[in-house]
Coordinates of C-alpha atoms in Angstrom, one line a residue:
X1 CA 167.3 100.0 31.2
X2 CA 163.9 101.5 31.9
X3 CA 162.5 101.1 35.4
X4 CA 159.3 99.0 35.4
X5 CA 156.6 100.5 37.5
X6 CA 154.4 98.1 39.4
X7 CA 150.8 98.0 38.4
X8 CA 148.7 99.6 41.0
X9 CA 145.1 98.9 41.5
X10 CA 142.8 101.3 43.4
X11 CA 141.7 99.9 46.8
X12 CA 138.1 98.9 47.2
X13 CA 136.1 98.5 50.3
X14 CA 133.5 95.8 50.5
X15 CA 130.4 97.4 52.1
X16 CA 128.3 94.2 52.1
X17 CA 129.0 93.1 55.7
X18 CA 128.2 96.7 56.9
X19 CA 124.9 96.8 55.0
X20 CA 124.0 93.3 56.4
X21 CA 124.7 94.5 59.9
X22 CA 122.6 97.6 59.4
X23 CA 119.6 95.6 58.3
X24 CA 120.1 93.2 61.2
X25 CA 120.0 96.0 63.6
X26 CA 116.9 97.5 62.0
X27 CA 115.2 94.2 62.1
X28 CA 116.2 93.6 65.8
X29 CA 114.7 97.0 66.9
X30 CA 111.6 96.5 64.8
X31 CA 110.9 93.1 66.5
X32 CA 111.8 94.1 70.0
X33 CA 110.5 97.6 70.3
X34 CA 107.3 97.8 72.3
X35 CA 105.3 101.1 72.0
X36 CA 103.6 102.3 75.1
X37 CA 99.8 102.1 74.9
X38 CA 97.9 105.2 74.1
X39 CA 96.4 106.5 77.3
X40 CA 93.0 108.3 77.7
X41 CA 94.5 111.1 79.7
X42 CA 97.8 112.8 80.0
X43 CA 99.1 112.7 83.6
X44 CA 102.2 114.6 84.6
X45 CA 103.5 112.5 87.4
X46 CA 105.7 113.9 90.2
X47 CA 109.3 112.8 90.4
X48 CA 111.0 110.7 93.0
X49 CA 114.3 108.9 93.5
X50 CA 112.8 105.4 93.7
X51 CA 114.3 103.0 91.2
X52 CA 111.6 100.3 91.5
X53 CA 110.2 99.5 88.1
X54 CA 106.6 98.7 87.4
X55 CA 106.1 95.3 85.7
X56 CA 105.6 95.6 81.9
X57 CA 102.4 93.6 81.9
X58 CA 99.5 92.4 84.1
X59 CA 99.0 95.9 85.6
X60 CA 95.9 97.7 86.6
X61 CA 96.5 101.5 86.4
X62 CA 94.3 104.1 88.2
X63 CA 95.1 107.5 86.9
X64 CA 94.0 110.8 88.5
X65 CA 94.5 113.9 86.4
X66 CA 94.8 117.5 87.5
X67 CA 91.0 118.0 87.2
X68 CA 90.4 115.1 89.7
X69 CA 89.1 112.8 87.0
X70 CA 89.7 109.1 87.6
X71 CA 90.6 106.7 84.8
X72 CA 91.0 103.0 84.7
X73 CA 93.4 101.0 82.6
X74 CA 94.1 97.2 82.4
X75 CA 96.4 95.4 80.0
X76 CA 95.4 91.8 80.5
X77 CA 93.8 90.6 77.3
X78 CA 92.9 87.3 78.8
X79 CA 91.0 88.8 81.7
X80 CA 89.3 91.7 80.0
X81 CA 86.2 89.8 78.7
X82 CA 85.5 88.4 82.1
X83 CA 86.1 91.8 83.7
X84 CA 83.5 93.4 81.5
X85 CA 81.0 90.6 82.2
X86 CA 81.5 91.0 86.0
X87 CA 81.1 94.7 86.1
X88 CA 78.1 94.7 83.7
X89 CA 76.3 92.1 85.9
X90 CA 77.1 94.1 89.0
X91 CA 75.9 97.4 87.6
X92 CA 73.0 96.0 85.6
X93 CA 74.1 97.0 82.1
X94 CA 74.8 95.0 79.0
X95 CA 77.1 95.2 76.0
X96 CA 76.8 94.1 72.4
X97 CA 79.4 91.7 70.9
X98 CA 80.9 94.6 69.0
X99 CA 81.2 96.7 72.2
X100 CA 82.9 93.7 73.9
X101 CA 85.3 93.4 71.1
X102 CA 86.1 97.1 71.3
X103 CA 86.6 96.9 75.0
X104 CA 89.2 94.2 74.5
X105 CA 91.3 96.8 72.6
X106 CA 90.6 99.7 75.0
X107 CA 93.7 100.5 77.1
X108 CA 92.1 103.0 79.5
X109 CA 89.0 105.0 79.9
X110 CA 87.3 107.5 82.2
X111 CA 83.5 107.2 81.7
X112 CA 80.8 105.7 84.0
X113 CA 79.9 102.2 83.1
X114 CA 76.4 103.4 82.0
X115 CA 78.1 105.5 79.3
X116 CA 80.7 102.9 78.3
X117 CA 78.6 101.3 75.6
X118 CA 78.0 104.6 73.8
X119 CA 81.7 105.4 74.2
X120 CA 82.7 102.1 72.6
X121 CA 80.4 102.8 69.7
X122 CA 82.5 105.8 68.7
X123 CA 85.3 105.3 66.2
X124 CA 88.7 105.0 67.9
X125 CA 90.1 108.2 66.4
X126 CA 87.0 110.2 67.4
X127 CA 87.3 109.0 71.0
X128 CA 90.4 111.1 71.4
X129 CA 88.3 114.3 71.0
X130 CA 85.8 113.2 73.6
X131 CA 86.3 114.8 77.0
X132 CA 85.7 111.9 79.4
X133 CA 84.1 112.9 82.7
X134 CA 86.0 110.3 84.8
X135 CA 84.9 107.1 86.5
X136 CA 82.6 107.8 89.5
X137 CA 84.6 107.4 92.7
X138 CA 82.7 108.4 95.7
X139 CA 80.8 106.8 98.6
X140 CA 77.5 106.8 96.8
X141 CA 78.7 105.6 93.4
X142 CA 82.1 103.9 93.7
X143 CA 82.6 102.4 90.3
X144 CA 86.4 102.6 90.3
X145 CA 86.5 100.1 93.2
X146 CA 84.2 97.8 91.3
X147 CA 86.6 97.9 88.3
X148 CA 89.6 97.1 90.4
X149 CA 88.0 94.3 92.5
X150 CA 86.5 92.6 89.4
X151 CA 89.7 93.0 87.5
X152 CA 91.5 91.1 90.2
X153 CA 88.9 88.5 90.2
X154 CA 89.0 88.1 86.4
X155 CA 92.7 88.0 86.4
X156 CA 92.9 85.2 89.0
X157 CA 90.5 83.1 87.0
X158 CA 92.3 83.9 83.7
X159 CA 96.0 83.4 84.7
X160 CA 95.8 82.3 88.3
X161 CA 97.2 85.4 90.0
X162 CA 96.1 88.9 90.8
X163 CA 97.3 91.9 88.8
X164 CA 99.6 94.6 90.0
X165 CA 97.9 97.8 90.9
X166 CA 99.5 101.2 90.2
X167 CA 98.2 104.6 91.0
X168 CA 99.2 107.4 88.7
X169 CA 98.5 110.8 90.1
X170 CA 99.2 114.0 88.3
X171 CA 101.6 116.3 90.1
X172 CA 98.9 119.0 90.2
X173 CA 96.2 116.6 91.3
X174 CA 94.8 117.3 94.8
X175 CA 96.1 115.0 97.5
X176 CA 92.6 114.2 98.9
X177 CA 91.5 112.6 95.7
X178 CA 94.4 110.3 95.6
X179 CA 94.0 109.5 99.3
X180 CA 90.4 108.7 98.7
X181 CA 91.3 106.2 96.0
X182 CA 93.8 104.6 98.3
X183 CA 91.2 104.4 101.1
X184 CA 88.7 102.8 98.8
X185 CA 91.2 100.1 97.9
X186 CA 92.2 99.5 101.6
X187 CA 88.5 99.1 102.5
X188 CA 88.5 96.2 100.1
X189 CA 91.6 94.7 101.7
X190 CA 93.8 95.8 98.8
X191 CA 96.9 97.1 100.5
X192 CA 99.6 96.4 97.9
X193 CA 99.9 99.0 95.1
X194 CA 102.5 101.1 93.5
X195 CA 102.6 104.9 93.0
X196 CA 103.9 105.8 89.6
X197 CA 106.5 108.6 89.5
X198 CA 109.2 109.9 87.2
X199 CA 112.7 109.0 88.2
X200 CA 114.8 112.0 89.2
X201 CA 118.5 112.1 89.7
X202 CA 119.6 111.4 93.2
X203 CA 121.3 114.3 94.9
X204 CA 125.0 113.8 95.4
X205 CA 126.6 114.4 98.8
X206 CA 128.9 117.4 99.1
X207 CA 132.4 116.6 100.0

């Protein structure tokens, strides 16, 4: 009697759940990823072992590059319109509605307030090629302090609390420039601010 061979079927693998999972992961990262804002200047910060993290929003950033240029950045969309009004009134300049709209999208800049209108008139892509002179920060023309003080004022009115202040000094920037910025802030009774650094690995103790 002949032996009956069982009918064998080739195994199949259902890839549908895996494809669904891949799409879910892609969607998750697309919705949760937050790109860092484009900055007006590249600052190579020194490293430290501090693990304190800067808040992700509501931050005033003062950057000092290796050429001693000072830049101002502010990420509060609610307070920016008031901030521009306050500084414009203080410095006796005015801005058009188009310039005000562009300022709302400006992450950071390093030009005197008298040149800010012309700077905002330039197309965004073309601004990258402009070498910004830096915001005046000396005893005769201390505009950086105006921006910080008025940003705090605008932020209190917009959301009811002051913004965090962070100083981002290039590792090759001269110390006196950074000290001068800190002294300007302290002269306005602003004594709480953070120094931005890169996190380095803590040294391990030898056994």
